[in-house]
Amino acid sequence: MVTIKTEEEIKKMKKAGHVNYLTHQYLKSLIKPGITTKYLNDEADKFIREHGGVPGFLHLYDYPASICISVNEEVVHGIPGDRILKEGDIVSLDIGVVIDGYHSDSAWTYPVGKISKEKEYLLHHTEKALFTGLKEIKNGAKLGNVGARIEQYAKKHNLGVVRELVGHGVGTKLHEDPDVPNYGKYNTGMTLKSGMTLAVEPMLNLGTRKIYVLDDDWTIVTQDKRPSAHFEHTIVVRDDGYEILTGE
Ligand code: MG
Ligand code: MG
Protein backbone atom coordinates (compact mmCIF):
# COMPACT_ATOMS: atom_id res chain seq x y z
CA MET A 1 0.00 0.00 0.00
CA VAL A 2 1.35 3.39 -0.96
CA THR A 3 0.80 6.03 1.71
CA ILE A 4 0.54 9.80 1.46
CA LYS A 5 2.35 11.50 4.30
CA THR A 6 0.97 14.47 6.20
CA GLU A 7 3.11 17.61 6.55
CA GLU A 8 3.63 16.59 10.18
CA GLU A 9 5.07 13.25 9.06
CA ILE A 10 7.16 14.88 6.36
CA LYS A 11 8.63 17.19 8.99
CA LYS A 12 9.75 14.16 10.99
CA MET A 13 11.22 12.51 7.92
CA LYS A 14 13.08 15.70 7.14
CA LYS A 15 14.58 15.64 10.60
CA ALA A 16 15.73 12.03 10.10
CA GLY A 17 16.91 12.97 6.61
CA HIS A 18 18.92 15.93 7.80
CA VAL A 19 20.80 13.83 10.36
CA ASN A 20 21.41 11.34 7.55
CA TYR A 21 22.90 14.15 5.46
CA LEU A 22 25.06 15.36 8.36
CA THR A 23 26.31 11.80 8.95
CA HIS A 24 27.35 11.62 5.29
CA GLN A 25 29.22 14.92 5.56
CA TYR A 26 30.97 13.75 8.73
CA LEU A 27 32.00 10.38 7.28
CA LYS A 28 33.13 12.00 4.04
CA SER A 29 35.56 14.09 6.09
CA LEU A 30 37.03 10.91 7.62
CA ILE A 31 37.57 8.94 4.41
CA LYS A 32 41.25 8.45 3.60
CA PRO A 33 43.59 5.59 2.77
CA GLY A 34 44.45 3.42 5.79
CA ILE A 35 41.18 3.45 7.72
CA THR A 36 38.97 0.39 8.08
CA THR A 37 35.34 0.22 7.05
CA LYS A 38 34.49 -0.75 10.64
CA TYR A 39 35.91 2.57 11.82
CA LEU A 40 33.49 4.41 9.51
CA ASN A 41 30.62 2.22 10.73
CA ASP A 42 31.38 2.92 14.40
CA GLU A 43 31.77 6.66 13.81
CA ALA A 44 28.43 6.68 11.96
CA ASP A 45 26.70 4.83 14.79
CA LYS A 46 28.05 7.29 17.38
CA PHE A 47 27.26 10.34 15.25
CA ILE A 48 23.68 9.28 14.51
CA ARG A 49 22.92 8.60 18.19
CA GLU A 50 24.55 11.86 19.31
CA HIS A 51 22.17 13.63 16.95
CA GLY A 52 19.05 12.01 18.36
CA GLY A 53 18.66 9.23 15.81
CA VAL A 54 18.95 5.47 15.64
CA PRO A 55 20.81 3.69 12.79
CA GLY A 56 17.99 2.45 10.57
CA PHE A 57 19.71 -0.64 9.16
CA LEU A 58 21.07 -2.16 12.39
CA HIS A 59 19.40 -5.57 12.94
CA LEU A 60 16.84 -4.87 10.21
CA TYR A 61 16.33 -8.20 8.40
CA ASP A 62 19.15 -9.36 10.75
CA TYR A 63 21.68 -7.03 9.11
CA PRO A 64 24.67 -7.02 11.51
CA ALA A 65 26.02 -3.43 11.24
CA SER A 66 24.89 0.19 11.55
CA ILE A 67 25.44 1.23 7.93
CA CYS A 68 26.31 -0.51 4.66
CA ILE A 69 29.78 0.06 3.21
CA SER A 70 30.55 -1.26 -0.26
CA VAL A 71 33.99 -0.93 -1.86
CA ASN A 72 34.84 -0.94 -5.60
CA GLU A 73 33.05 -3.90 -7.24
CA GLU A 74 30.70 -4.21 -4.27
CA VAL A 75 27.36 -2.79 -5.34
CA VAL A 76 25.44 -2.59 -2.06
CA HIS A 77 25.00 -4.22 1.38
CA GLY A 78 28.72 -4.54 2.11
CA ILE A 79 29.25 -5.34 5.80
CA PRO A 80 31.81 -3.11 7.52
CA GLY A 81 34.83 -4.95 8.94
CA ASP A 82 38.62 -5.07 8.95
CA ARG A 83 38.98 -4.13 5.29
CA ILE A 84 41.38 -1.21 4.93
CA LEU A 85 40.55 1.46 2.37
CA LYS A 86 43.31 2.08 -0.16
CA GLU A 87 44.22 5.04 -2.34
CA GLY A 88 42.20 4.72 -5.54
CA ASP A 89 39.26 2.81 -4.01
CA ILE A 90 35.70 4.06 -4.22
CA VAL A 91 33.48 3.53 -1.21
CA SER A 92 29.67 3.59 -1.15
CA LEU A 93 28.13 4.54 2.18
CA ASP A 94 24.46 3.68 2.50
CA ILE A 95 22.99 5.23 5.65
CA GLY A 96 19.62 4.88 7.35
CA VAL A 97 18.53 7.13 10.21
CA VAL A 98 15.31 6.81 12.24
CA ILE A 99 13.94 9.65 14.35
CA ASP A 100 10.52 9.63 16.01
CA GLY A 101 9.70 6.40 14.17
CA TYR A 102 10.39 7.81 10.68
CA HIS A 103 13.11 6.57 8.37
CA SER A 104 15.49 8.28 5.98
CA ASP A 105 17.67 6.48 3.46
CA SER A 106 20.58 7.96 1.55
CA ALA A 107 23.64 6.55 -0.20
CA TRP A 108 26.65 8.22 -1.78
CA THR A 109 29.84 6.92 -3.35
CA TYR A 110 33.08 8.66 -2.40
CA PRO A 111 36.61 8.52 -3.75
CA VAL A 112 39.45 7.38 -1.47
CA GLY A 113 42.34 9.70 -2.28
CA LYS A 114 43.02 9.98 -6.00
CA ILE A 115 40.94 7.68 -8.19
CA SER A 116 41.20 6.63 -11.84
CA LYS A 117 39.53 8.57 -14.64
CA GLU A 118 37.07 5.75 -15.24
CA LYS A 119 36.03 5.66 -11.59
CA GLU A 120 35.59 9.45 -11.71
CA TYR A 121 33.40 8.96 -14.78
CA LEU A 122 31.30 6.35 -12.98
CA LEU A 123 30.76 8.55 -9.90
CA HIS A 124 29.96 11.63 -11.94
CA HIS A 125 27.41 9.91 -14.14
CA THR A 126 25.73 7.86 -11.42
CA GLU A 127 25.11 11.04 -9.42
CA LYS A 128 23.83 12.70 -12.59
CA ALA A 129 21.55 9.73 -13.26
CA LEU A 130 19.96 10.19 -9.83
CA PHE A 131 19.13 13.85 -10.45
CA THR A 132 18.03 13.14 -14.01
CA GLY A 133 15.53 10.59 -12.68
CA LEU A 134 14.35 12.93 -9.92
CA LYS A 135 13.47 15.56 -12.55
CA GLU A 136 10.60 13.32 -13.66
CA ILE A 137 8.95 13.47 -10.24
CA LYS A 138 5.90 15.63 -9.56
CA ASN A 139 2.26 15.24 -8.66
CA GLY A 140 0.46 13.49 -11.51
CA ALA A 141 3.57 12.07 -13.21
CA LYS A 142 3.96 8.36 -13.91
CA LEU A 143 6.39 6.47 -11.72
CA GLY A 144 7.74 4.56 -14.74
CA ASN A 145 9.19 7.79 -16.09
CA VAL A 146 11.76 7.90 -13.27
CA GLY A 147 13.28 4.52 -14.11
CA ALA A 148 12.96 5.08 -17.84
CA ARG A 149 14.95 8.30 -17.56
CA ILE A 150 17.64 6.76 -15.35
CA GLU A 151 18.00 3.77 -17.68
CA GLN A 152 18.17 5.99 -20.73
CA TYR A 153 20.85 8.17 -19.12
CA ALA A 154 22.90 5.14 -18.02
CA LYS A 155 22.73 3.52 -21.45
CA LYS A 156 23.79 6.73 -23.13
CA HIS A 157 26.89 6.71 -20.94
CA ASN A 158 27.57 3.01 -21.34
CA LEU A 159 26.93 2.06 -17.74
CA GLY A 160 25.25 -1.14 -16.55
CA VAL A 161 21.97 -0.67 -14.66
CA VAL A 162 21.49 -3.04 -11.74
CA ARG A 163 17.93 -4.36 -11.95
CA GLU A 164 17.67 -6.76 -9.03
CA LEU A 165 17.72 -3.94 -6.48
CA VAL A 166 15.35 -1.00 -6.65
CA GLY A 167 14.32 2.19 -4.89
CA HIS A 168 11.24 2.17 -2.69
CA GLY A 169 8.73 4.05 -0.61
CA VAL A 170 10.05 5.24 2.79
CA GLY A 171 8.20 6.17 5.97
CA THR A 172 7.52 4.41 9.27
CA LYS A 173 9.26 1.49 7.60
CA LEU A 174 12.51 1.62 5.64
CA HIS A 175 10.99 -0.26 2.73
CA GLU A 176 7.45 0.63 1.77
CA ASP A 177 5.50 0.49 -1.48
CA PRO A 178 5.98 1.29 -4.27
CA ASP A 179 9.12 -0.21 -5.83
CA VAL A 180 11.10 2.41 -7.74
CA PRO A 181 13.16 0.55 -10.37
CA ASN A 182 16.06 2.15 -12.21
CA TYR A 183 14.68 0.99 -15.54
CA GLY A 184 11.28 1.03 -17.16
CA LYS A 185 9.03 2.55 -19.76
CA TYR A 186 7.66 6.05 -20.06
CA ASN A 187 3.98 6.58 -19.24
CA THR A 188 3.68 3.34 -17.28
CA GLY A 189 3.33 2.57 -13.60
CA MET A 190 1.39 4.29 -10.88
CA THR A 191 0.58 7.97 -10.79
CA LEU A 192 2.66 9.91 -8.28
CA LYS A 193 0.83 12.04 -5.76
CA SER A 194 1.98 14.93 -3.58
CA GLY A 195 3.03 13.63 -0.18
CA MET A 196 4.43 10.29 -1.36
CA THR A 197 7.92 9.74 0.02
CA LEU A 198 10.37 7.74 -2.06
CA ALA A 199 13.99 6.62 -2.04
CA VAL A 200 15.39 6.93 -5.55
CA GLU A 201 18.70 5.10 -5.87
CA PRO A 202 20.44 4.23 -9.11
CA MET A 203 23.18 1.59 -8.83
CA LEU A 204 25.30 1.79 -11.97
CA ASN A 205 28.25 -0.36 -13.04
CA LEU A 206 31.23 0.41 -15.26
CA GLY A 207 30.79 -2.99 -16.86
CA THR A 208 28.05 -5.58 -16.94
CA ARG A 209 24.79 -5.03 -15.07
CA LYS A 210 25.07 -8.60 -13.77
CA ILE A 211 25.62 -9.15 -10.06
CA TYR A 212 25.79 -11.94 -7.48
CA VAL A 213 25.69 -12.30 -3.70
CA LEU A 214 28.84 -13.25 -1.75
CA ASP A 215 28.92 -16.10 0.76
CA ASP A 216 28.19 -13.71 3.63
CA ASP A 217 24.65 -13.61 2.18
CA TRP A 218 24.71 -9.80 2.12
CA THR A 219 27.40 -8.28 -0.04
CA ILE A 220 26.35 -7.86 -3.66
CA VAL A 221 29.16 -7.61 -6.21
CA THR A 222 29.41 -7.17 -9.95
CA GLN A 223 29.93 -10.35 -11.91
CA ASP A 224 32.87 -8.92 -13.86
CA LYS A 225 34.42 -7.33 -10.72
CA ARG A 226 34.36 -3.89 -12.30
CA PRO A 227 33.40 -0.96 -10.04
CA SER A 228 29.86 0.05 -9.12
CA ALA A 229 28.42 3.29 -7.71
CA HIS A 230 25.27 4.10 -5.74
CA PHE A 231 23.62 7.49 -5.18
CA GLU A 232 20.36 7.77 -3.23
CA HIS A 233 18.14 10.47 -1.80
CA THR A 234 14.86 10.23 0.07
CA ILE A 235 12.42 12.75 -1.42
CA VAL A 236 8.79 13.84 -1.11
CA VAL A 237 6.61 14.32 -4.18
CA ARG A 238 5.36 17.90 -4.42
CA ASP A 239 2.78 19.58 -6.69
CA ASP A 240 5.43 20.94 -9.07
CA GLY A 241 8.34 18.59 -8.49
CA TYR A 242 10.08 17.04 -5.51
CA GLU A 243 11.79 18.07 -2.32
CA ILE A 244 14.91 16.32 -1.03
CA LEU A 245 14.51 15.16 2.57
CA THR A 246 18.06 13.85 2.99
CA GLY A 247 19.71 17.21 2.41
CA GLU A 248 21.01 20.28 4.25
MG1 MG B 1 19.91 3.12 1.07
MG1 MG C 1 17.03 2.56 -0.23
CSV table of C-alpha atoms and ligand atoms in Angstrom, one decimal, residues 57 94-95 105-107 168 201 230 232, ligand 1:
chain,number,residue,atom,x,y,z
A,57,PHE,CA,19.7,-0.6,9.2
A,94,ASP,CA,24.5,3.7,2.5
A,95,ILE,CA,23.0,5.2,5.6
A,105,ASP,CA,17.7,6.5,3.5
A,106,SER,CA,20.6,8.0,1.5
A,107,ALA,CA,23.6,6.6,-0.2
A,168,HIS,CA,11.2,2.2,-2.7
A,201,GLU,CA,18.7,5.1,-5.9
A,230,HIS,CA,25.3,4.1,-5.7
A,232,GLU,CA,20.4,7.8,-3.2
B,1,MG,MG,19.9,3.1,1.1
